[in-house]
Short mmCIF file of C-alpha atoms in Angstrom, two decimals:
data_model
loop_
_atom_site.label_atom_id
_atom_site.label_comp_id
_atom_site.label_asym_id
_atom_site.label_seq_id
_atom_site.Cartn_x
_atom_site.Cartn_y
_atom_site.Cartn_z
CA ILE A 1 10.58 21.66 -6.80
CA ARG A 2 11.78 18.79 -8.97
CA LEU A 3 14.91 20.76 -9.86
CA PHE A 4 15.45 21.43 -6.16
CA LEU A 5 15.22 17.74 -5.33
CA SER A 6 17.50 16.78 -8.20
CA GLY A 7 19.98 19.48 -7.21
CA LEU A 8 19.93 18.34 -3.61
CA VAL A 9 20.68 14.76 -4.57
CA SER A 10 23.45 15.87 -6.92
CA GLY A 11 24.83 18.18 -4.25
CA LEU A 12 25.09 15.24 -1.89
CA MET A 13 26.84 13.25 -4.63
CA LEU A 14 24.05 10.68 -4.65
CA GLY A 15 22.73 11.28 -8.15
CA ASN A 16 25.14 8.90 -9.86
CA LEU A 17 24.84 6.43 -7.01
CA TRP A 18 21.05 6.33 -7.47
CA LYS A 19 21.45 5.57 -11.20
CA GLN A 20 24.11 2.96 -10.52
CA TRP A 21 21.76 1.43 -7.97
CA LEU A 22 19.00 1.22 -10.60
CA GLU A 23 21.35 -0.48 -13.05
CA ASN A 24 21.40 -3.53 -10.79
CA GLU A 25 17.93 -5.06 -10.59
CA TRP A 26 18.83 -7.18 -7.58
CA LEU A 27 19.67 -4.02 -5.66
CA ALA A 28 16.58 -2.21 -6.94
CA TRP A 29 13.97 -4.91 -6.37
CA SER A 30 15.41 -7.04 -3.55
CA VAL A 31 17.97 -5.15 -1.47
CA GLY A 32 16.19 -1.77 -1.70
CA PRO A 33 12.88 -2.84 -0.12
CA PHE A 34 14.78 -4.87 2.48
CA LEU A 35 16.90 -1.89 3.53
CA ALA A 36 13.89 0.43 3.57
CA TYR A 37 11.93 -1.84 5.91
CA SER A 38 14.89 -2.79 8.11
CA MET A 39 15.92 0.84 8.61
CA SER A 40 12.35 1.87 9.32
CA PHE A 41 11.87 -0.84 11.94
CA ALA A 42 15.26 -0.21 13.59
CA ILE A 43 14.85 3.57 13.79
CA THR A 44 11.23 3.51 14.95
CA THR A 45 11.84 0.79 17.51
CA LEU A 46 14.92 2.51 18.92
CA ILE A 47 13.09 5.82 19.35
CA LEU A 48 10.05 4.23 20.99
CA GLU A 49 12.14 1.99 23.25
CA VAL A 50 14.10 5.03 24.45
CA ILE A 51 10.84 6.87 25.11
CA LEU A 52 9.58 3.94 27.19
CA ARG A 53 12.84 3.25 29.00
CA PHE A 54 13.31 6.86 30.09
CA LYS A 55 9.59 7.31 30.78
CA LEU A 56 9.24 10.22 28.37
CA ILE A 57 5.55 9.51 27.94
CA SER A 58 2.80 9.12 30.51
CA LYS A 59 1.92 5.53 31.26
CA LYS A 60 -1.77 6.29 30.71
CA TYR A 61 -1.10 6.51 26.97
CA LEU A 62 0.45 3.02 26.78
CA ILE A 63 -1.43 -0.15 25.91
CA THR A 64 -1.20 -2.69 28.73
CA TYR A 65 -3.35 -5.62 29.70
CA PRO A 66 -4.71 -6.26 33.23
CA GLY A 67 -2.09 -7.48 35.65
CA SER A 68 0.89 -6.17 33.72
CA ASN A 69 2.99 -3.07 33.24
CA VAL A 70 5.30 -1.80 30.55
CA ARG A 71 8.21 -4.16 31.23
CA GLN A 72 7.03 -6.73 33.74
CA LEU A 73 4.97 -9.27 31.85
CA SER A 74 2.49 -11.43 33.72
CA THR A 75 3.47 -15.06 34.33
CA LYS A 76 -0.18 -16.08 34.24
CA THR A 77 -1.71 -17.34 31.04
CA SER A 78 -4.50 -15.16 29.69
CA GLU A 79 -7.41 -16.33 27.57
CA LYS A 80 -5.25 -15.97 24.47
CA GLY A 81 -2.22 -17.73 25.90
CA ALA A 82 -0.08 -14.74 26.87
CA GLU A 83 3.22 -15.66 28.46
CA THR A 84 6.34 -14.09 29.96
CA LEU A 85 8.84 -13.10 27.29
CA SER A 86 11.96 -11.03 27.72
CA VAL A 87 12.64 -8.09 25.43
CA TRP A 88 15.78 -9.91 24.30
CA ASN A 89 13.73 -12.89 23.09
CA GLN A 90 11.49 -10.49 21.22
CA ILE A 91 14.53 -8.94 19.54
CA ILE A 92 15.80 -12.36 18.45
CA GLN A 93 12.45 -13.24 16.92
CA ALA A 94 12.20 -9.86 15.21
CA PHE A 95 15.67 -10.35 13.71
CA TRP A 96 14.64 -13.82 12.54
CA VAL A 97 11.60 -12.38 10.77
CA VAL A 98 13.59 -9.57 9.13
CA SER A 99 16.72 -11.54 8.20
CA GLY A 100 15.87 -15.24 8.55
CA PRO A 101 15.34 -17.90 5.85
CA ALA A 102 11.83 -16.70 4.99
CA ALA A 103 13.10 -13.14 4.53
CA ILE A 104 15.96 -14.33 2.31
CA LEU A 105 13.54 -16.37 0.19
CA ASN A 106 11.33 -13.31 -0.05
CA LYS A 107 14.22 -11.28 -1.46
CA LEU A 108 15.21 -14.01 -3.92
CA VAL A 109 11.66 -14.18 -5.25
CA GLY A 110 11.21 -10.41 -5.16
CA LYS A 111 13.65 -9.53 -7.92
CA PRO A 112 12.34 -11.79 -10.69
CA LEU A 113 8.71 -11.16 -9.69
CA PHE A 114 8.91 -7.35 -9.55
CA SER A 115 11.17 -7.20 -12.59
CA TYR A 116 8.84 -9.34 -14.71
CA ILE A 117 5.70 -7.44 -13.74
CA ASP A 118 7.36 -4.03 -13.98
CA GLY A 119 8.47 -4.75 -17.54
CA HIS A 120 10.78 -1.76 -17.94
CA PRO A 121 13.89 -2.74 -19.95
CA SER A 122 15.86 0.02 -18.19
CA LEU A 123 15.18 1.06 -14.62
CA VAL A 124 17.46 4.05 -15.09
CA LYS A 125 15.26 5.40 -17.89
CA ALA A 126 12.07 4.57 -16.00
CA TYR A 127 13.04 5.76 -12.51
CA GLY A 128 16.29 7.70 -12.89
CA GLU A 129 14.54 11.05 -12.60
CA LEU A 130 13.15 11.72 -9.15
CA PRO A 131 9.42 12.42 -8.92
CA SER A 132 8.08 15.82 -7.87
CA VAL A 133 7.17 16.47 -4.24
CA THR A 134 3.50 16.63 -5.25
CA ASN A 135 3.75 13.28 -6.99
CA VAL A 136 5.44 11.73 -3.96
CA PHE A 137 2.85 13.16 -1.58
CA ILE A 138 -0.16 11.97 -3.60
CA THR A 139 1.37 8.56 -4.32
CA ILE A 140 2.21 7.90 -0.67
CA ILE A 141 -1.31 8.83 0.45
CA ILE A 142 -2.85 6.47 -2.12
CA MET A 143 -0.47 3.66 -1.20
CA GLU A 144 -1.14 4.08 2.51
CA VAL A 145 -4.91 3.81 1.95
CA VAL A 146 -4.64 0.82 -0.36
CA GLY A 147 -1.99 -0.90 1.74
CA ASP A 148 -3.90 -0.37 4.97
CA PHE A 149 -6.95 -2.06 3.41
CA PHE A 150 -4.97 -5.21 2.63
CA LEU A 151 -3.13 -5.10 5.95
CA TYR A 152 -6.45 -4.87 7.80
CA TRP A 153 -7.83 -7.96 6.08
CA GLY A 154 -4.54 -9.82 6.40
CA HIS A 155 -4.89 -9.26 10.14
CA ARG A 156 -8.65 -9.70 10.37
CA ILE A 157 -8.81 -13.11 8.70
CA GLN A 158 -6.30 -14.45 11.22
CA HIS A 159 -8.72 -13.59 14.01
CA GLU A 160 -11.73 -14.93 12.13
CA ILE A 161 -10.34 -18.23 10.83
CA PRO A 162 -9.47 -20.62 13.68
CA PHE A 163 -6.71 -22.42 11.76
CA LEU A 164 -4.88 -19.15 11.00
CA TRP A 165 -5.29 -18.00 14.59
CA GLU A 166 -4.08 -21.20 16.21
CA ARG A 167 -1.29 -21.93 13.75
CA PHE A 168 0.12 -18.46 13.08
CA HIS A 169 -1.37 -15.32 14.63
CA LYS A 170 -1.70 -16.62 18.19
CA PHE A 171 2.09 -16.55 18.40
CA HIS A 172 2.10 -12.75 18.20
CA HIS A 173 -0.53 -12.48 20.93
CA SER A 174 1.62 -14.49 23.32
CA LEU A 175 2.99 -11.10 24.39
CA LYS A 176 1.15 -10.00 27.50
CA THR A 177 2.14 -6.35 27.00
CA PRO A 178 2.82 -4.90 23.53
CA THR A 179 6.28 -3.38 23.08
CA PRO A 180 7.85 -1.59 20.09
CA VAL A 181 10.20 -4.45 19.29
CA GLY A 182 7.32 -6.88 19.83
CA THR A 183 5.80 -5.62 16.58
CA LEU A 184 7.86 -8.25 14.78
CA TYR A 185 7.43 -10.95 17.39
CA ILE A 186 5.41 -12.68 14.73
CA ASP A 187 5.21 -15.89 12.72
CA ASN A 188 6.64 -15.71 9.19
CA VAL A 189 3.31 -16.62 7.60
CA ASP A 190 1.62 -13.95 9.70
CA ALA A 191 4.27 -11.47 8.52
CA SER A 192 3.54 -12.40 4.92
CA LEU A 193 -0.21 -11.92 5.34
CA GLN A 194 0.19 -8.55 7.05
CA GLY A 195 3.39 -7.34 5.39
CA SER A 196 4.73 -8.86 2.20
CA LEU A 197 1.39 -9.57 0.53
CA PRO A 198 -0.18 -6.14 1.24
CA VAL A 199 3.00 -4.43 -0.03
CA LEU A 200 2.99 -6.50 -3.22
CA LEU A 201 -0.72 -5.92 -3.89
CA THR A 202 -0.36 -2.20 -3.20
CA TRP A 203 2.53 -1.96 -5.65
CA LEU A 204 0.56 -3.87 -8.28
CA ILE A 205 -2.42 -1.53 -7.98
CA VAL A 206 -0.62 1.82 -7.67
CA ARG A 207 2.51 1.08 -9.74
CA PRO A 208 4.50 3.88 -8.08
CA HIS A 209 7.88 5.37 -8.91
CA LEU A 210 10.57 3.21 -7.32
CA PHE A 211 11.57 6.07 -5.01
CA CYS A 212 7.97 6.29 -3.78
CA PHE A 213 7.92 2.53 -3.32
CA TYR A 214 10.98 2.67 -1.06
CA LEU A 215 9.53 5.61 0.86
CA TYR A 216 6.20 3.82 1.33
CA ILE A 217 7.95 0.76 2.75
CA PHE A 218 10.08 2.96 5.02
CA LEU A 219 7.02 4.79 6.35
#
């Protein structure tokens, strides 16, 4: 299976590109995770928005709050301060979270932090050979379990601690009706508690192959 994967990559003329990518630590530790997450969010959001727009799923399976529907958000304020927000405003905020100043700082810190902790003098020697399918499968399952644990508590504490709720997490709940793009209608600190920190802690515990790390972020 490993030979099949390696042959497939070589056949697509990506083998050398992967090694060249690993030779640049800024690409490996900063740009790579950024691209994995950005592509995942864009693809998933696009598919789900199309499903909603063209009504390809029954409305009974969608999460909506009383007095609202999929696209028409209530103008009344709920107990958690929900308000009317256009999808376009949600897209702008999502872009700000993914590509704004906090995201850029995250990438600048990511390279030296990951590189120092990883400790491999050569990423090509450490990660140049692709892992087996079995290794990928097992690693992803472990990372999903570990990461979900930290994500849960990163979310939970923001509901339990009034300061975190009022200052950060309440912003996300201003959406009366959840939408795919609204996933990232979120404060940057909230995003760190539910995204960046869980990913970092999961990587520290599992110490996966870099390919598995990218795949985990993408998924």
